[in-house]
Short mmCIF file of C-alpha atoms in Angstrom, two decimals:
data_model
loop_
_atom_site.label_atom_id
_atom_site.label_comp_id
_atom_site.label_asym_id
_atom_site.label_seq_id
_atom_site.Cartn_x
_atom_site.Cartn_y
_atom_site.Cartn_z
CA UNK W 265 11.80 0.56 8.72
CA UNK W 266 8.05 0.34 8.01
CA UNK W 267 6.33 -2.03 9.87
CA UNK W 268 3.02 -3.46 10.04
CA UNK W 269 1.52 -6.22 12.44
CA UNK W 270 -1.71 -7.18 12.86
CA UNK W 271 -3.11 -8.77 15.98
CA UNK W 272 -6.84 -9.89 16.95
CA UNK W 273 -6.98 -13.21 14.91
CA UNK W 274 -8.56 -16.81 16.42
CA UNK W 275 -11.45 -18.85 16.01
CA UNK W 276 -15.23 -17.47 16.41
CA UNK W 277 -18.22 -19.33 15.79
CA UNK W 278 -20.47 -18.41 12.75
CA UNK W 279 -22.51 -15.32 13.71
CA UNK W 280 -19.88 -13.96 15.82
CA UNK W 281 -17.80 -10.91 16.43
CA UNK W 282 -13.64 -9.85 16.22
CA UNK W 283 -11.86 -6.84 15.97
CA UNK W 284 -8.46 -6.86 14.09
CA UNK W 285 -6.07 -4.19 14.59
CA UNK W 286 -3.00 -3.25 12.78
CA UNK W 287 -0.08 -1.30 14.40
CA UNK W 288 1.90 1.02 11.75
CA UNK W 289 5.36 2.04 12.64
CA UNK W 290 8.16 3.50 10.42
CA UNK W 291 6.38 6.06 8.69
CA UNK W 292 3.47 8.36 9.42
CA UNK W 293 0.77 6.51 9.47
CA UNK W 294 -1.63 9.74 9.16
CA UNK W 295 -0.39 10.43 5.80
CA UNK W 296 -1.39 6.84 4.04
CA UNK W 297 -4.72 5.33 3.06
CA UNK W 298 -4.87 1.98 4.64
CA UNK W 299 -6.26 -1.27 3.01
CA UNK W 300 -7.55 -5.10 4.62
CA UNK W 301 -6.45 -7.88 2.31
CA UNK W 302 -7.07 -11.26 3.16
CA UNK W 303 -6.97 -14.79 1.65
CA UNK W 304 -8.57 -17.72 2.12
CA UNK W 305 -6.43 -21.11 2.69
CA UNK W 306 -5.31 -22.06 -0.79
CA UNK W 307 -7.40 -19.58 -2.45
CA UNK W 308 -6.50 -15.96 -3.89
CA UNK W 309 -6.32 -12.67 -2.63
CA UNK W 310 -9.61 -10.46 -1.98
CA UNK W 311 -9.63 -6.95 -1.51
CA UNK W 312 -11.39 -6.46 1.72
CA UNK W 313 -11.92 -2.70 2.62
CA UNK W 314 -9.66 1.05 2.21
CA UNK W 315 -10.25 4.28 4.35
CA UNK W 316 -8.70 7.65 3.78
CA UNK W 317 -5.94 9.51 6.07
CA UNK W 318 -8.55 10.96 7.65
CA UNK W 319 -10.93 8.54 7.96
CA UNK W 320 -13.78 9.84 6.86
CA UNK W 321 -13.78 7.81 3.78
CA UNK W 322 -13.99 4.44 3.45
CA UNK W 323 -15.53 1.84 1.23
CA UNK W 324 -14.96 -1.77 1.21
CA UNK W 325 -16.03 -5.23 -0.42
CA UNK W 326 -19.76 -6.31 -1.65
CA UNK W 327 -18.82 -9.69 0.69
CA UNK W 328 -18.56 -8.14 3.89
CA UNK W 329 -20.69 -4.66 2.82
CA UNK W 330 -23.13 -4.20 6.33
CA UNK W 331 -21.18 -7.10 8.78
CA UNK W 332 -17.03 -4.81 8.53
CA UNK W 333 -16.41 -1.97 9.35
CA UNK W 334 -13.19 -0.15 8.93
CA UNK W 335 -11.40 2.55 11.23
CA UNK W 336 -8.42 3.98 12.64
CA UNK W 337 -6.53 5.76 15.46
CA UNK W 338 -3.83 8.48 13.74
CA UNK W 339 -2.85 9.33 16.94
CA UNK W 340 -2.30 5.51 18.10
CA UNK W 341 -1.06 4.66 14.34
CA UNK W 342 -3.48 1.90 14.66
CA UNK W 343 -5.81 0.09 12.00
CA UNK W 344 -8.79 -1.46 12.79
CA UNK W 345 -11.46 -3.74 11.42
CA UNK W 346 -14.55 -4.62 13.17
CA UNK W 347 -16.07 -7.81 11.67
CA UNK W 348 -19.17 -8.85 12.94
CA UNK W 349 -22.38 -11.73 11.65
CA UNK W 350 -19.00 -14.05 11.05
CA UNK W 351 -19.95 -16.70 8.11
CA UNK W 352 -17.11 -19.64 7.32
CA UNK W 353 -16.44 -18.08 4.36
CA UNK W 354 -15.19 -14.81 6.22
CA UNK W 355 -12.07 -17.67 7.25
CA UNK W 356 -9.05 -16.43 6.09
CA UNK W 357 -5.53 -14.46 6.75
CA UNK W 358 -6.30 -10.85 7.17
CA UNK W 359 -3.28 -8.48 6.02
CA UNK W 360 -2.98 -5.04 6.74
CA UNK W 361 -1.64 -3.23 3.43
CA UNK W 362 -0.29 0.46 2.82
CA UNK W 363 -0.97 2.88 0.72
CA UNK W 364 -2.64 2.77 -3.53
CA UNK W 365 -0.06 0.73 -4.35
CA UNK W 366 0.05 -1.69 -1.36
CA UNK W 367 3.40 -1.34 -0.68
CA UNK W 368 3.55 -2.48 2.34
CA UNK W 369 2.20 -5.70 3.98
CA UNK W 370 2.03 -7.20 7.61
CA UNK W 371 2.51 -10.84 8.08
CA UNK W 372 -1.17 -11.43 8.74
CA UNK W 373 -3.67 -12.59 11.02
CA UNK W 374 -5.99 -15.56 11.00
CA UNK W 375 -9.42 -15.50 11.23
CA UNK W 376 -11.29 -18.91 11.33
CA UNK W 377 -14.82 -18.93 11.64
CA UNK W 378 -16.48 -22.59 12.70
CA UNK W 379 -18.73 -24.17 14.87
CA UNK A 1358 -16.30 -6.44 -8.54
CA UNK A 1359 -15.56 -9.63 -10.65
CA UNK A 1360 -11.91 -10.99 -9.93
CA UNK A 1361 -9.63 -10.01 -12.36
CA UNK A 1362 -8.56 -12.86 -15.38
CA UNK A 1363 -5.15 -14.18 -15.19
CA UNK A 1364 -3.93 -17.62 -16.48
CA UNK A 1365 -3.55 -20.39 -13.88
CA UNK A 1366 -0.19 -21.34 -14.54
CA UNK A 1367 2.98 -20.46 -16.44
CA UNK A 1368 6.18 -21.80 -17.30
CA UNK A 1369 9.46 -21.47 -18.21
CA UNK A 1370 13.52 -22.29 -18.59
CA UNK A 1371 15.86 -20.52 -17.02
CA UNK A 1372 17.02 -17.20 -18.82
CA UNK A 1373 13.65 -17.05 -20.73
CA UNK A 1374 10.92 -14.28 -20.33
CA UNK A 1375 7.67 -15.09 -19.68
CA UNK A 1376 4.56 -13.15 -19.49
CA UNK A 1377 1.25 -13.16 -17.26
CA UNK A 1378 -1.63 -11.72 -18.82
CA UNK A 1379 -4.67 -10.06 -16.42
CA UNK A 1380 -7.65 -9.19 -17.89
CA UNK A 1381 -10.67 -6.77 -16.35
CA UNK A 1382 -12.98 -4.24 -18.01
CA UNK A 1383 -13.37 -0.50 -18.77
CA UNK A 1384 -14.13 -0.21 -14.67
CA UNK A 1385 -10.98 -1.26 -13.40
CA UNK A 1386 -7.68 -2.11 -15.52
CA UNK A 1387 -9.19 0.08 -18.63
CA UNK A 1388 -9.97 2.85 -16.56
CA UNK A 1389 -7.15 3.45 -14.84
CA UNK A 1390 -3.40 3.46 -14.41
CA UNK A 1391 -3.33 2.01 -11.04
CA UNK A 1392 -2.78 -1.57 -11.91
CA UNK A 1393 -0.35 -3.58 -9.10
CA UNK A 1394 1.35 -6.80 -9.44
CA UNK A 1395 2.75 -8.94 -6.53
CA UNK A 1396 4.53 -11.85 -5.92
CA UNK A 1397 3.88 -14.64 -2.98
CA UNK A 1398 6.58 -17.27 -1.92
CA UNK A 1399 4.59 -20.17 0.34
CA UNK A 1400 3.43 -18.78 3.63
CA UNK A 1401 4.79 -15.67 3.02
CA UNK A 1402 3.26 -11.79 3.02
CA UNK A 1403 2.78 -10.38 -1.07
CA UNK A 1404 5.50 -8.70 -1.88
CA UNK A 1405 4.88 -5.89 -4.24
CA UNK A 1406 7.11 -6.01 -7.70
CA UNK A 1407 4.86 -3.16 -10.01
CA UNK A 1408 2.63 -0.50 -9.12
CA UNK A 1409 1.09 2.41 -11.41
CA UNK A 1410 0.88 -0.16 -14.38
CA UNK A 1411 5.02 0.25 -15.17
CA UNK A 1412 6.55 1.70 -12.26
CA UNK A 1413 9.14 -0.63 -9.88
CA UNK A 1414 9.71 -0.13 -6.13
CA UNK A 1415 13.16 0.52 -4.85
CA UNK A 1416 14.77 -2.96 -4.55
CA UNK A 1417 13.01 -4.89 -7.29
CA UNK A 1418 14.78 -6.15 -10.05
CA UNK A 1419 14.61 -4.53 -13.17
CA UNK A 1420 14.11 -8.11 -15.00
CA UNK A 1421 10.44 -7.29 -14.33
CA UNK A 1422 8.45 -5.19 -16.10
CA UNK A 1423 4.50 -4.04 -16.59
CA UNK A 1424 2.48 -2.73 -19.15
CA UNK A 1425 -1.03 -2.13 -20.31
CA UNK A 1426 -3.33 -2.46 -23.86
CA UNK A 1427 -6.65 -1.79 -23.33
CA UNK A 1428 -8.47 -3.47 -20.12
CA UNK A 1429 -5.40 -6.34 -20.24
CA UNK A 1430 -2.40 -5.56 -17.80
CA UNK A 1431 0.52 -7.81 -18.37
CA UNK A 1432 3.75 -8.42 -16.27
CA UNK A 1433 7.20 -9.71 -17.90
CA UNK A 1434 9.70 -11.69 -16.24
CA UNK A 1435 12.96 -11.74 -18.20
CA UNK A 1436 15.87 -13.55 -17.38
CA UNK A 1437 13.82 -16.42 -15.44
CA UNK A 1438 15.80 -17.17 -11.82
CA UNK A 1439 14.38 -20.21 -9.62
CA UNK A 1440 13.43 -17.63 -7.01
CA UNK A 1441 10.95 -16.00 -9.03
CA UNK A 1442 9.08 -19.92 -8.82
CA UNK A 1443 5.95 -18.05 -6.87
CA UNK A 1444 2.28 -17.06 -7.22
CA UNK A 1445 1.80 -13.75 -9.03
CA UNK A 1446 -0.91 -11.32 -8.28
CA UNK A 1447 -2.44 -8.37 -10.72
CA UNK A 1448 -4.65 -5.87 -8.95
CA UNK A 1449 -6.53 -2.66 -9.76
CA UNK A 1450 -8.29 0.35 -8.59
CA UNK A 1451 -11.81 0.15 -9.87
CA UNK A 1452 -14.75 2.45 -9.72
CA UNK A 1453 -16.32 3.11 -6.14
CA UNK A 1454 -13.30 3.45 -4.56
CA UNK A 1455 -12.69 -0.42 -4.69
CA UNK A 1456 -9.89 -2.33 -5.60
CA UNK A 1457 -9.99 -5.88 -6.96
CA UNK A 1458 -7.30 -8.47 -7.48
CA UNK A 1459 -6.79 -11.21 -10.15
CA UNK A 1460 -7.15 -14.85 -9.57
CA UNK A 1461 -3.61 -15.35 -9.66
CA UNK A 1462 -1.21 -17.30 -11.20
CA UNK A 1463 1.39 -19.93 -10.24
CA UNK A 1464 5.13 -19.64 -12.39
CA UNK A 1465 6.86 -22.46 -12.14
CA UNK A 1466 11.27 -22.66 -13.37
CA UNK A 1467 11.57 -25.60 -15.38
#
């Protein structure tokens, strides 16, 4: 069964720093691109950032472009984002997603970012 | 990278079809045939119902369906059921190796 579960949420003042990570199990992780959704409270989903099997392509959101950075651990089946100069608008639920298709989700992580 | 267009709300009766529309440009749903839709229940994960424009996963119901004219992706729900009451996402691949989603839309079962 394919599972995904991100872990690293909580709340960080504005300017501040998290890591998310998302552990893959169920399938090979090393064979999927790997995507961070995430959604406000109330609002709509937003596309957040996608890197290769390999990793050495990634490319992510005009919104977080310079302050996330994407990465993961094949060996560890682990996905990672790096968020850093947190704003209040970075506050949302961070998903971990699967594939072109998203096919898979986790059940999310929250991120709130206040003072 | 513009949210895609999709209709705030739509209706219907049980055993009706209804349709959500979700409308981008040439660099995203025009483009290309990688247009996703996905369906949200309250406080729960997306779920995804159509990927590669027309294509269902294994274990989706065959009362939905997805298409594409132009740079306007639609989805179809026939045979309305009170547990398709949910927000419905559209989403696409788009130039730059980006994706972008629509701005959702809420179907409520008479």
């Amino acid at each position: 069964e394919v599972q995904l579960v991100e872990s690293g949420g909580g709340l960080v003042q504005p300017g501040g720093s998290l890591r998310l990570s998302c552990a893959a199990s169920g399938f090979i992780f090393g064979n999927y691109w790997m995507n961070w959704v995430r959604q406000a409270p109330g609002k709509g989903l937003e596309w957040v950032s996608r890197i290769r099997t390999d990793g050495n392509i990634t490319s992510c959101a005009d919104s977080v472009k310079g302050r996330f950075t994407i990465s993961r651990d094949n060996a560890k089946s682990t996905l990672y984002l790096k968020m850093n100069s947190l704003r209040a608008e970075d506050t949302a639920v961070y998903y971990c997603t699967r594939g072109w298709g998203f096919d898979y989700w986790g059940q999310g992580t929250l991120v709130i970012v206040s003072s | 990278q513009s949210a895609l267009t999709q209709p705030a709300s739509v209706s219907g009766s049980p055993g009706q079809s209804i349709t959500i529309s979700c409308a981008g440009t040439s660099s995203d749903v025009g483009g290309y045939n990688y247009v996703s839709w996905y369906q949200q229940h309250p406080g729960r994960a997306p779920k995804l119902m159509i990927y590669d424009v027309n294509d269902r996963p294994s274990g989706v119901s065959n009362r939905f369906s997805g298409s594409k004219s132009g740079n306007t992706a639609s989805l179809t729900i026939s045979g309305l059921q009170a547990e398709d009451e949910a927000d419905y996402y559209c989403s696409s691949y788009a130039t730059s190796n980006t994706y972008v989603f629509g701005t959702g839309t809420k179907v409520t079962v008479l």
